[in-house]
Amino acid sequence: MTVRNSALRARIENHRKFFDQNEKADFSLARRYFRGDFWSSREGGAGEIDRVARSILCSKNLIYSVCDSALAGLLGPNPRVGVVPRNPEAEHLSGAVSAFMDWVFMTNRMRRRSAVGLMDAVLCKRGVFKSTWQEDEDRPRVGTVDPALLYFDLVARDPEDIRYFIEATPLTRADVEWRIAQGLYPSDALSRLKSDRYPKWLVDQGGRRGADNVKNLDSWFTVYEYYDREKGIVQHYSADEDEVLLEDKLDYNPYTLFYLNHSGVDCLGVSEVQLILPQQQTINDL
């Protein structure tokens, strides 16, 4: 039996529209400037700018300087965990808990992942971690989520009060086949889902030349993971087919959202880099 969720489809469309109108262009611009791609937007392209001109542009890369300073000042070389017992009865467990958390940090390469999350917060206003359970390895897994792929409740002013999260997850055919084999998706899901090229609305504007062709070597299915914290359910949803592929109980909130500056209104955050993008453009034009 096919389960529909037209209300979720409308919510996704509204979030996508909001992101396209308010954040997508600035996210792409900040990431391009961080990489030093100032000249790619100029008339004639990179071929007309010689080596000396490029070195001058790179020496005035304010975006990279801000991001590099944040990584150096806020992220240590090797994150560790210090456990503080809350009562005398727990003191004898502090060593074991510290060792376990250090093992979790080490196996998840938390220094590297934290650097990516912090870079997202500096360039794109917020960083996102996602915690899941890796059954085949019997351990927690912590990864980063591109903030451009995660929508959430814009009413909440604190991350703990966010009522729902929606993550856009492009899947390959192999990903869908694995989920069918695990009994997560219906056995005939592949015949009902529509495959396509990698979603263009997920691609950075002004991205690196040829990257789209590499991504499109595979067939892609866009599935939205919807986490409703009020109702305590999680759904995997195909907006193209208006079909719920999976519904289960939500045991915990997998997302940790953080920002360096509060927006004063919601949990979108404010980025120093976003504030100086006009100055960087002015410097490039001089």
PDB file of C-alpha atoms in Angstrom:
ATOM      1  CA  MET A   1       0.000   0.000   0.000  1.00  0.00           C
ATOM      2  CA  THR A   2       1.414   3.376  -1.033  1.00  0.00           C
ATOM      3  CA  VAL A   3       1.564   5.948   1.779  1.00  0.00           C
ATOM      4  CA  ARG A   4       1.339   9.609   0.758  1.00  0.00           C
ATOM      5  CA  ASN A   5       2.366  12.745   2.623  1.00  0.00           C
ATOM      6  CA  SER A   6       1.350  15.770   0.573  1.00  0.00           C
ATOM      7  CA  ALA A   7       1.824  18.084   3.564  1.00  0.00           C
ATOM      8  CA  LEU A   8       5.485  17.074   3.771  1.00  0.00           C
ATOM      9  CA  ARG A   9       5.874  17.629   0.046  1.00  0.00           C
ATOM     10  CA  ALA A  10       4.570  21.198   0.411  1.00  0.00           C
ATOM     11  CA  ARG A  11       6.891  21.807   3.364  1.00  0.00           C
ATOM     12  CA  ILE A  12       9.905  20.623   1.385  1.00  0.00           C
ATOM     13  CA  GLU A  13       9.016  22.862  -1.541  1.00  0.00           C
ATOM     14  CA  ASN A  14       8.699  25.895   0.742  1.00  0.00           C
ATOM     15  CA  HIS A  15      12.057  25.190   2.399  1.00  0.00           C
ATOM     16  CA  ARG A  16      13.753  24.744  -0.981  1.00  0.00           C
ATOM     17  CA  LYS A  17      12.306  28.020  -2.198  1.00  0.00           C
ATOM     18  CA  PHE A  18      13.478  29.812   0.944  1.00  0.00           C
ATOM     19  CA  PHE A  19      16.992  28.386   0.586  1.00  0.00           C
ATOM     20  CA  ASP A  20      17.225  29.278  -3.115  1.00  0.00           C
ATOM     21  CA  GLN A  21      16.095  32.848  -2.478  1.00  0.00           C
ATOM     22  CA  ASN A  22      18.054  33.604   0.696  1.00  0.00           C
ATOM     23  CA  GLU A  23      21.124  31.393   1.079  1.00  0.00           C
ATOM     24  CA  LYS A  24      22.194  29.349  -1.942  1.00  0.00           C
ATOM     25  CA  ALA A  25      23.997  32.108  -3.843  1.00  0.00           C
ATOM     26  CA  ASP A  26      25.904  33.318  -0.751  1.00  0.00           C
ATOM     27  CA  PHE A  27      26.895  29.764   0.264  1.00  0.00           C
ATOM     28  CA  SER A  28      28.286  29.108  -3.209  1.00  0.00           C
ATOM     29  CA  LEU A  29      30.070  32.469  -3.353  1.00  0.00           C
ATOM     30  CA  ALA A  30      31.726  32.026   0.055  1.00  0.00           C
ATOM     31  CA  ARG A  31      32.990  28.556  -0.876  1.00  0.00           C
ATOM     32  CA  ARG A  32      34.310  29.752  -4.235  1.00  0.00           C
ATOM     33  CA  TYR A  33      36.127  32.663  -2.622  1.00  0.00           C
ATOM     34  CA  PHE A  34      37.573  30.376   0.047  1.00  0.00           C
ATOM     35  CA  ARG A  35      39.056  28.250  -2.759  1.00  0.00           C
ATOM     36  CA  GLY A  36      40.420  31.376  -4.438  1.00  0.00           C
ATOM     37  CA  ASP A  37      38.087  31.204  -7.443  1.00  0.00           C
ATOM     38  CA  PHE A  38      37.768  34.977  -7.703  1.00  0.00           C
ATOM     39  CA  TRP A  39      38.567  35.197 -11.392  1.00  0.00           C
ATOM     40  CA  SER A  40      36.128  32.520 -12.575  1.00  0.00           C
ATOM     41  CA  SER A  41      33.246  35.021 -12.491  1.00  0.00           C
ATOM     42  CA  ARG A  42      35.080  37.655 -14.522  1.00  0.00           C
ATOM     43  CA  GLU A  43      34.418  38.164 -18.172  1.00  0.00           C
ATOM     44  CA  GLY A  44      36.675  36.002 -20.293  1.00  0.00           C
ATOM     45  CA  GLY A  45      37.377  33.406 -17.612  1.00  0.00           C
ATOM     46  CA  ALA A  46      40.626  32.376 -15.975  1.00  0.00           C
ATOM     47  CA  GLY A  47      42.637  32.077 -19.169  1.00  0.00           C
ATOM     48  CA  GLU A  48      43.119  35.831 -19.520  1.00  0.00           C
ATOM     49  CA  ILE A  49      44.601  36.344 -16.079  1.00  0.00           C
ATOM     50  CA  ASP A  50      48.334  35.729 -15.820  1.00  0.00           C
ATOM     51  CA  ARG A  51      50.251  34.212 -12.946  1.00  0.00           C
ATOM     52  CA  VAL A  52      51.137  37.535 -11.342  1.00  0.00           C
ATOM     53  CA  ALA A  53      47.515  38.706 -11.278  1.00  0.00           C
ATOM     54  CA  ARG A  54      46.439  35.439  -9.725  1.00  0.00           C
ATOM     55  CA  SER A  55      49.050  35.732  -6.986  1.00  0.00           C
ATOM     56  CA  ILE A  56      47.793  39.224  -6.156  1.00  0.00           C
ATOM     57  CA  LEU A  57      44.237  37.968  -5.876  1.00  0.00           C
ATOM     58  CA  CYS A  58      45.273  35.094  -3.642  1.00  0.00           C
ATOM     59  CA  SER A  59      47.227  37.435  -1.346  1.00  0.00           C
ATOM     60  CA  LYS A  60      43.996  39.351  -0.677  1.00  0.00           C
ATOM     61  CA  ASN A  61      41.796  36.367   0.043  1.00  0.00           C
ATOM     62  CA  LEU A  62      40.017  37.649   3.148  1.00  0.00           C
ATOM     63  CA  ILE A  63      37.656  34.657   3.179  1.00  0.00           C
ATOM     64  CA  TYR A  64      40.439  32.103   3.516  1.00  0.00           C
ATOM     65  CA  SER A  65      42.146  34.176   6.214  1.00  0.00           C
ATOM     66  CA  VAL A  66      38.981  34.359   8.335  1.00  0.00           C
ATOM     67  CA  CYS A  67      38.318  30.633   7.983  1.00  0.00           C
ATOM     68  CA  ASP A  68      41.924  29.604   8.652  1.00  0.00           C
ATOM     69  CA  SER A  69      42.066  31.809  11.770  1.00  0.00           C
ATOM     70  CA  ALA A  70      38.867  30.220  13.092  1.00  0.00           C
ATOM     71  CA  LEU A  71      40.203  26.697  12.568  1.00  0.00           C
ATOM     72  CA  ALA A  72      43.506  27.562  14.250  1.00  0.00           C
ATOM     73  CA  GLY A  73      41.936  29.393  17.177  1.00  0.00           C
ATOM     74  CA  LEU A  74      38.873  27.263  17.932  1.00  0.00           C
ATOM     75  CA  LEU A  75      39.921  23.707  17.089  1.00  0.00           C
ATOM     76  CA  GLY A  76      42.761  21.977  18.908  1.00  0.00           C
ATOM     77  CA  PRO A  77      45.096  19.454  17.269  1.00  0.00           C
ATOM     78  CA  ASN A  78      43.515  16.398  18.906  1.00  0.00           C
ATOM     79  CA  PRO A  79      40.081  16.634  20.597  1.00  0.00           C
ATOM     80  CA  ARG A  80      39.932  14.698  23.879  1.00  0.00           C
ATOM     81  CA  VAL A  81      37.221  14.043  26.440  1.00  0.00           C
ATOM     82  CA  GLY A  82      37.427  14.855  30.125  1.00  0.00           C
ATOM     83  CA  VAL A  83      34.742  13.231  32.276  1.00  0.00           C
ATOM     84  CA  VAL A  84      33.566  15.023  35.430  1.00  0.00           C
ATOM     85  CA  PRO A  85      31.599  12.678  37.756  1.00  0.00           C
ATOM     86  CA  ARG A  86      28.347  14.203  39.028  1.00  0.00           C
ATOM     87  CA  ASN A  87      28.267  12.124  42.215  1.00  0.00           C
ATOM     88  CA  PRO A  88      30.704  10.036  44.298  1.00  0.00           C
ATOM     89  CA  GLU A  89      29.171   6.763  43.085  1.00  0.00           C
ATOM     90  CA  ALA A  90      30.211   7.560  39.495  1.00  0.00           C
ATOM     91  CA  GLU A  91      33.849   8.395  40.217  1.00  0.00           C
ATOM     92  CA  HIS A  92      35.097   4.866  39.622  1.00  0.00           C
ATOM     93  CA  LEU A  93      33.582   4.908  36.102  1.00  0.00           C
ATOM     94  CA  SER A  94      35.200   8.141  34.947  1.00  0.00           C
ATOM     95  CA  GLY A  95      38.292   6.427  33.540  1.00  0.00           C
ATOM     96  CA  ALA A  96      36.282   3.894  31.536  1.00  0.00           C
ATOM     97  CA  VAL A  97      33.893   6.534  30.179  1.00  0.00           C
ATOM     98  CA  SER A  98      36.800   8.816  29.191  1.00  0.00           C
ATOM     99  CA  ALA A  99      38.532   5.934  27.412  1.00  0.00           C
ATOM    100  CA  PHE A 100      35.314   4.999  25.582  1.00  0.00           C
ATOM    101  CA  MET A 101      34.657   8.561  24.402  1.00  0.00           C
ATOM    102  CA  ASP A 102      38.273   8.961  23.283  1.00  0.00           C
ATOM    103  CA  TRP A 103      37.885   5.735  21.289  1.00  0.00           C
ATOM    104  CA  VAL A 104      34.687   7.094  19.697  1.00  0.00           C
ATOM    105  CA  PHE A 105      36.504  10.323  18.785  1.00  0.00           C
ATOM    106  CA  MET A 106      39.456   8.411  17.348  1.00  0.00           C
ATOM    107  CA  THR A 107      37.389   5.960  15.254  1.00  0.00           C
ATOM    108  CA  ASN A 108      35.255   8.803  13.894  1.00  0.00           C
ATOM    109  CA  ARG A 109      38.298  10.937  13.031  1.00  0.00           C
ATOM    110  CA  MET A 110      36.688  13.769  14.980  1.00  0.00           C
ATOM    111  CA  ARG A 111      39.509  16.256  14.389  1.00  0.00           C
ATOM    112  CA  ARG A 112      39.000  16.019  10.640  1.00  0.00           C
ATOM    113  CA  ARG A 113      35.204  16.012  10.815  1.00  0.00           C
ATOM    114  CA  SER A 114      35.156  18.875  13.297  1.00  0.00           C
ATOM    115  CA  ALA A 115      37.296  20.928  10.918  1.00  0.00           C
ATOM    116  CA  VAL A 116      34.729  20.412   8.151  1.00  0.00           C
ATOM    117  CA  GLY A 117      31.841  21.299  10.471  1.00  0.00           C
ATOM    118  CA  LEU A 118      33.590  24.432  11.721  1.00  0.00           C
ATOM    119  CA  MET A 119      34.442  25.459   8.151  1.00  0.00           C
ATOM    120  CA  ASP A 120      30.747  25.132   7.269  1.00  0.00           C
ATOM    121  CA  ALA A 121      29.817  27.347  10.228  1.00  0.00           C
ATOM    122  CA  VAL A 122      32.344  30.004   9.175  1.00  0.00           C
ATOM    123  CA  LEU A 123      31.458  29.982   5.472  1.00  0.00           C
ATOM    124  CA  CYS A 124      27.784  28.987   5.513  1.00  0.00           C
ATOM    125  CA  LYS A 125      26.489  30.266   8.869  1.00  0.00           C
ATOM    126  CA  ARG A 126      26.092  26.888  10.583  1.00  0.00           C
ATOM    127  CA  GLY A 127      27.637  23.470  10.953  1.00  0.00           C
ATOM    128  CA  VAL A 128      25.784  20.174  11.307  1.00  0.00           C
ATOM    129  CA  PHE A 129      26.844  16.850  12.832  1.00  0.00           C
ATOM    130  CA  LYS A 130      24.782  13.702  12.411  1.00  0.00           C
ATOM    131  CA  SER A 131      25.124  10.770  14.820  1.00  0.00           C
ATOM    132  CA  THR A 132      23.982   7.284  13.832  1.00  0.00           C
ATOM    133  CA  TRP A 133      24.670   3.709  14.950  1.00  0.00           C
ATOM    134  CA  GLN A 134      26.950   1.596  12.771  1.00  0.00           C
ATOM    135  CA  GLU A 135      25.515  -1.881  13.276  1.00  0.00           C
ATOM    136  CA  ASP A 136      28.176  -3.795  11.347  1.00  0.00           C
ATOM    137  CA  GLU A 137      30.924  -2.197  13.492  1.00  0.00           C
ATOM    138  CA  ASP A 138      28.846  -1.959  16.699  1.00  0.00           C
ATOM    139  CA  ARG A 139      29.775   1.651  17.364  1.00  0.00           C
ATOM    140  CA  PRO A 140      28.398   5.176  16.998  1.00  0.00           C
ATOM    141  CA  ARG A 141      29.238   7.042  13.815  1.00  0.00           C
ATOM    142  CA  VAL A 142      29.466  10.833  13.674  1.00  0.00           C
ATOM    143  CA  GLY A 143      29.488  12.578  10.303  1.00  0.00           C
ATOM    144  CA  THR A 144      28.993  16.073   8.948  1.00  0.00           C
ATOM    145  CA  VAL A 145      26.020  17.190   6.856  1.00  0.00           C
ATOM    146  CA  ASP A 146      26.233  19.929   4.248  1.00  0.00           C
ATOM    147  CA  PRO A 147      24.083  22.769   5.678  1.00  0.00           C
ATOM    148  CA  ALA A 148      22.640  23.262   2.189  1.00  0.00           C
ATOM    149  CA  LEU A 149      21.012  19.804   2.450  1.00  0.00           C
ATOM    150  CA  LEU A 150      19.338  20.200   5.841  1.00  0.00           C
ATOM    151  CA  TYR A 151      16.083  22.088   6.414  1.00  0.00           C
ATOM    152  CA  PHE A 152      14.575  22.653   9.835  1.00  0.00           C
ATOM    153  CA  ASP A 153      12.011  24.514  11.889  1.00  0.00           C
ATOM    154  CA  LEU A 154      12.536  28.282  11.482  1.00  0.00           C
ATOM    155  CA  VAL A 155      10.337  29.156  14.458  1.00  0.00           C
ATOM    156  CA  ALA A 156      12.773  27.831  17.065  1.00  0.00           C
ATOM    157  CA  ARG A 157      15.419  30.207  18.432  1.00  0.00           C
ATOM    158  CA  ASP A 158      17.440  27.437  20.096  1.00  0.00           C
ATOM    159  CA  PRO A 159      18.565  24.171  18.441  1.00  0.00           C
ATOM    160  CA  GLU A 160      17.035  22.153  21.292  1.00  0.00           C
ATOM    161  CA  ASP A 161      13.597  23.546  20.410  1.00  0.00           C
ATOM    162  CA  ILE A 162      13.663  22.600  16.699  1.00  0.00           C
ATOM    163  CA  ARG A 163      10.537  20.537  16.010  1.00  0.00           C
ATOM    164  CA  TYR A 164      11.635  18.815  12.791  1.00  0.00           C
ATOM    165  CA  PHE A 165      14.553  18.249  10.429  1.00  0.00           C
ATOM    166  CA  ILE A 166      14.436  17.407   6.709  1.00  0.00           C
ATOM    167  CA  GLU A 167      17.632  16.145   5.049  1.00  0.00           C
ATOM    168  CA  ALA A 168      17.899  15.802   1.275  1.00  0.00           C
ATOM    169  CA  THR A 169      19.876  12.625   0.546  1.00  0.00           C
ATOM    170  CA  PRO A 170      20.826  11.804  -3.062  1.00  0.00           C
ATOM    171  CA  LEU A 171      21.134   8.011  -3.351  1.00  0.00           C
ATOM    172  CA  THR A 172      22.711   5.883  -6.053  1.00  0.00           C
ATOM    173  CA  ARG A 173      21.004   2.762  -7.368  1.00  0.00           C
ATOM    174  CA  ALA A 174      23.348   0.683  -5.208  1.00  0.00           C
ATOM    175  CA  ASP A 175      22.255   2.635  -2.107  1.00  0.00           C
ATOM    176  CA  VAL A 176      18.576   1.944  -2.836  1.00  0.00           C
ATOM    177  CA  GLU A 177      19.270  -1.732  -3.578  1.00  0.00           C
ATOM    178  CA  TRP A 178      21.088  -2.080  -0.230  1.00  0.00           C
ATOM    179  CA  ARG A 179      18.147  -0.541   1.643  1.00  0.00           C
ATOM    180  CA  ILE A 180      15.756  -2.900  -0.143  1.00  0.00           C
ATOM    181  CA  ALA A 181      17.951  -5.877   0.773  1.00  0.00           C
ATOM    182  CA  GLN A 182      17.924  -4.754   4.415  1.00  0.00           C
ATOM    183  CA  GLY A 183      14.136  -4.597   4.380  1.00  0.00           C
ATOM    184  CA  LEU A 184      14.082  -0.831   4.873  1.00  0.00           C
ATOM    185  CA  TYR A 185      12.413   0.031   1.559  1.00  0.00           C
ATOM    186  CA  PRO A 186       9.645  -1.854  -0.315  1.00  0.00           C
ATOM    187  CA  SER A 187      10.892  -4.622  -2.601  1.00  0.00           C
ATOM    188  CA  ASP A 188       9.517  -2.833  -5.678  1.00  0.00           C
ATOM    189  CA  ALA A 189      10.900   0.599  -4.746  1.00  0.00           C
ATOM    190  CA  LEU A 190      13.271   0.743  -7.725  1.00  0.00           C
ATOM    191  CA  SER A 191      10.427   0.190 -10.181  1.00  0.00           C
ATOM    192  CA  ARG A 192       8.419   3.038  -8.640  1.00  0.00           C
ATOM    193  CA  LEU A 193      11.168   5.590  -8.034  1.00  0.00           C
ATOM    194  CA  LYS A 194      12.375   7.844 -10.808  1.00  0.00           C
ATOM    195  CA  SER A 195      16.130   8.014 -11.352  1.00  0.00           C
ATOM    196  CA  ASP A 196      17.752  11.079 -12.827  1.00  0.00           C
ATOM    197  CA  ARG A 197      20.961  13.058 -13.021  1.00  0.00           C
ATOM    198  CA  TYR A 198      22.505  14.436  -9.840  1.00  0.00           C
ATOM    199  CA  PRO A 199      20.034  17.112  -8.630  1.00  0.00           C
ATOM    200  CA  LYS A 200      21.071  20.445 -10.147  1.00  0.00           C
ATOM    201  CA  TRP A 201      19.585  22.405  -7.243  1.00  0.00           C
ATOM    202  CA  LEU A 202      22.126  20.698  -4.958  1.00  0.00           C
ATOM    203  CA  VAL A 203      25.106  21.757  -7.078  1.00  0.00           C
ATOM    204  CA  ASP A 204      27.084  24.858  -6.082  1.00  0.00           C
ATOM    205  CA  GLN A 205      26.700  27.753  -8.465  1.00  0.00           C
ATOM    206  CA  GLY A 206      30.005  28.325 -10.229  1.00  0.00           C
ATOM    207  CA  GLY A 207      31.299  24.908  -9.189  1.00  0.00           C
ATOM    208  CA  ARG A 208      34.421  23.328 -10.627  1.00  0.00           C
ATOM    209  CA  ARG A 209      34.288  22.612 -14.306  1.00  0.00           C
ATOM    210  CA  GLY A 210      33.445  19.025 -15.187  1.00  0.00           C
ATOM    211  CA  ALA A 211      32.301  18.033 -11.693  1.00  0.00           C
ATOM    212  CA  ASP A 212      28.708  17.604 -12.865  1.00  0.00           C
ATOM    213  CA  ASN A 213      29.769  15.135 -15.548  1.00  0.00           C
ATOM    214  CA  VAL A 214      31.592  13.024 -12.972  1.00  0.00           C
ATOM    215  CA  LYS A 215      28.588  12.951 -10.616  1.00  0.00           C
ATOM    216  CA  ASN A 216      26.245  12.045 -13.453  1.00  0.00           C
ATOM    217  CA  LEU A 217      28.103   8.833 -14.205  1.00  0.00           C
ATOM    218  CA  ASP A 218      25.614   7.304 -11.725  1.00  0.00           C
ATOM    219  CA  SER A 219      21.829   7.367 -11.668  1.00  0.00           C
ATOM    220  CA  TRP A 220      20.476   9.275  -8.682  1.00  0.00           C
ATOM    221  CA  PHE A 221      17.360   9.085  -6.525  1.00  0.00           C
ATOM    222  CA  THR A 222      16.560  11.987  -4.189  1.00  0.00           C
ATOM    223  CA  VAL A 223      15.092  10.824  -0.880  1.00  0.00           C
ATOM    224  CA  TYR A 224      14.224  13.140   2.012  1.00  0.00           C
ATOM    225  CA  GLU A 225      14.762  11.957   5.574  1.00  0.00           C
ATOM    226  CA  TYR A 226      12.110  13.602   7.741  1.00  0.00           C
ATOM    227  CA  TYR A 227      12.554  13.605  11.524  1.00  0.00           C
ATOM    228  CA  ASP A 228       9.449  14.791  13.393  1.00  0.00           C
ATOM    229  CA  ARG A 229      10.480  15.338  17.002  1.00  0.00           C
ATOM    230  CA  GLU A 230       6.952  16.224  18.155  1.00  0.00           C
ATOM    231  CA  LYS A 231       5.326  13.036  16.865  1.00  0.00           C
ATOM    232  CA  GLY A 232       8.444  10.929  17.442  1.00  0.00           C
ATOM    233  CA  ILE A 233       8.607   9.470  13.924  1.00  0.00           C
ATOM    234  CA  VAL A 234      11.116   9.326  11.093  1.00  0.00           C
ATOM    235  CA  GLN A 235      10.113   8.969   7.449  1.00  0.00           C
ATOM    236  CA  HIS A 236      12.052   8.471   4.227  1.00  0.00           C
ATOM    237  CA  TYR A 237      10.094  10.263   1.547  1.00  0.00           C
ATOM    238  CA  SER A 238      10.259  10.589  -2.236  1.00  0.00           C
ATOM    239  CA  ALA A 239       8.857  14.000  -3.213  1.00  0.00           C
ATOM    240  CA  ASP A 240       8.865  13.085  -6.915  1.00  0.00           C
ATOM    241  CA  GLU A 241       6.483  10.189  -6.295  1.00  0.00           C
ATOM    242  CA  ASP A 242       4.817  11.616  -3.157  1.00  0.00           C
ATOM    243  CA  GLU A 243       5.509   8.320  -1.424  1.00  0.00           C
ATOM    244  CA  VAL A 244       6.703   7.388   2.052  1.00  0.00           C
ATOM    245  CA  LEU A 245       9.303   4.642   1.621  1.00  0.00           C
ATOM    246  CA  LEU A 246       9.971   4.059   5.320  1.00  0.00           C
ATOM    247  CA  GLU A 247       8.365   5.061   8.601  1.00  0.00           C
ATOM    248  CA  ASP A 248       9.715   4.192  12.017  1.00  0.00           C
ATOM    249  CA  LYS A 249       9.854   5.392  15.599  1.00  0.00           C
ATOM    250  CA  LEU A 250      12.282   8.242  16.286  1.00  0.00           C
ATOM    251  CA  ASP A 251      14.376   7.208  19.287  1.00  0.00           C
ATOM    252  CA  TYR A 252      16.667  10.248  19.364  1.00  0.00           C
ATOM    253  CA  ASN A 253      17.504  13.418  17.444  1.00  0.00           C
ATOM    254  CA  PRO A 254      20.501  12.541  15.216  1.00  0.00           C
ATOM    255  CA  TYR A 255      21.452  16.157  14.411  1.00  0.00           C
ATOM    256  CA  THR A 256      23.656  18.561  16.329  1.00  0.00           C
ATOM    257  CA  LEU A 257      23.348  22.063  14.893  1.00  0.00           C
ATOM    258  CA  PHE A 258      25.761  24.827  15.906  1.00  0.00           C
ATOM    259  CA  TYR A 259      26.696  28.336  14.827  1.00  0.00           C
ATOM    260  CA  LEU A 260      29.292  30.884  15.908  1.00  0.00           C
ATOM    261  CA  ASN A 261      26.811  33.766  16.018  1.00  0.00           C
ATOM    262  CA  HIS A 262      23.075  33.714  16.658  1.00  0.00           C
ATOM    263  CA  SER A 263      20.914  35.459  14.069  1.00  0.00           C
ATOM    264  CA  GLY A 264      18.683  36.942  16.749  1.00  0.00           C
ATOM    265  CA  VAL A 265      15.632  35.436  15.051  1.00  0.00           C
ATOM    266  CA  ASP A 266      16.090  31.706  14.371  1.00  0.00           C
ATOM    267  CA  CYS A 267      18.734  28.965  14.240  1.00  0.00           C
ATOM    268  CA  LEU A 268      20.118  29.796  10.783  1.00  0.00           C
ATOM    269  CA  GLY A 269      23.093  31.566  12.338  1.00  0.00           C
ATOM    270  CA  VAL A 270      25.237  34.479  11.168  1.00  0.00           C
ATOM    271  CA  SER A 271      28.613  34.080   9.503  1.00  0.00           C
ATOM    272  CA  GLU A 272      31.462  36.598   9.598  1.00  0.00           C
ATOM    273  CA  VAL A 273      32.341  35.534   6.074  1.00  0.00           C
ATOM    274  CA  GLN A 274      28.834  36.289   4.816  1.00  0.00           C
ATOM    275  CA  LEU A 275      29.188  39.784   6.306  1.00  0.00           C
ATOM    276  CA  ILE A 276      32.401  40.579   4.400  1.00  0.00           C
ATOM    277  CA  LEU A 277      31.482  39.074   1.026  1.00  0.00           C
ATOM    278  CA  PRO A 278      30.716  42.537  -0.442  1.00  0.00           C
ATOM    279  CA  GLN A 279      34.143  43.825   0.707  1.00  0.00           C
ATOM    280  CA  GLN A 280      35.879  40.834  -0.875  1.00  0.00           C
ATOM    281  CA  GLN A 281      34.062  41.508  -4.148  1.00  0.00           C
ATOM    282  CA  THR A 282      35.118  45.164  -3.993  1.00  0.00           C
ATOM    283  CA  ILE A 283      38.766  44.212  -3.437  1.00  0.00           C
ATOM    284  CA  ASN A 284      38.648  41.854  -6.415  1.00  0.00           C
ATOM    285  CA  ASP A 285      37.221  44.575  -8.625  1.00  0.00           C
ATOM    286  CA  LEU A 286      39.940  47.110  -7.770  1.00  0.00           C
TER     287      LEU A 286
END
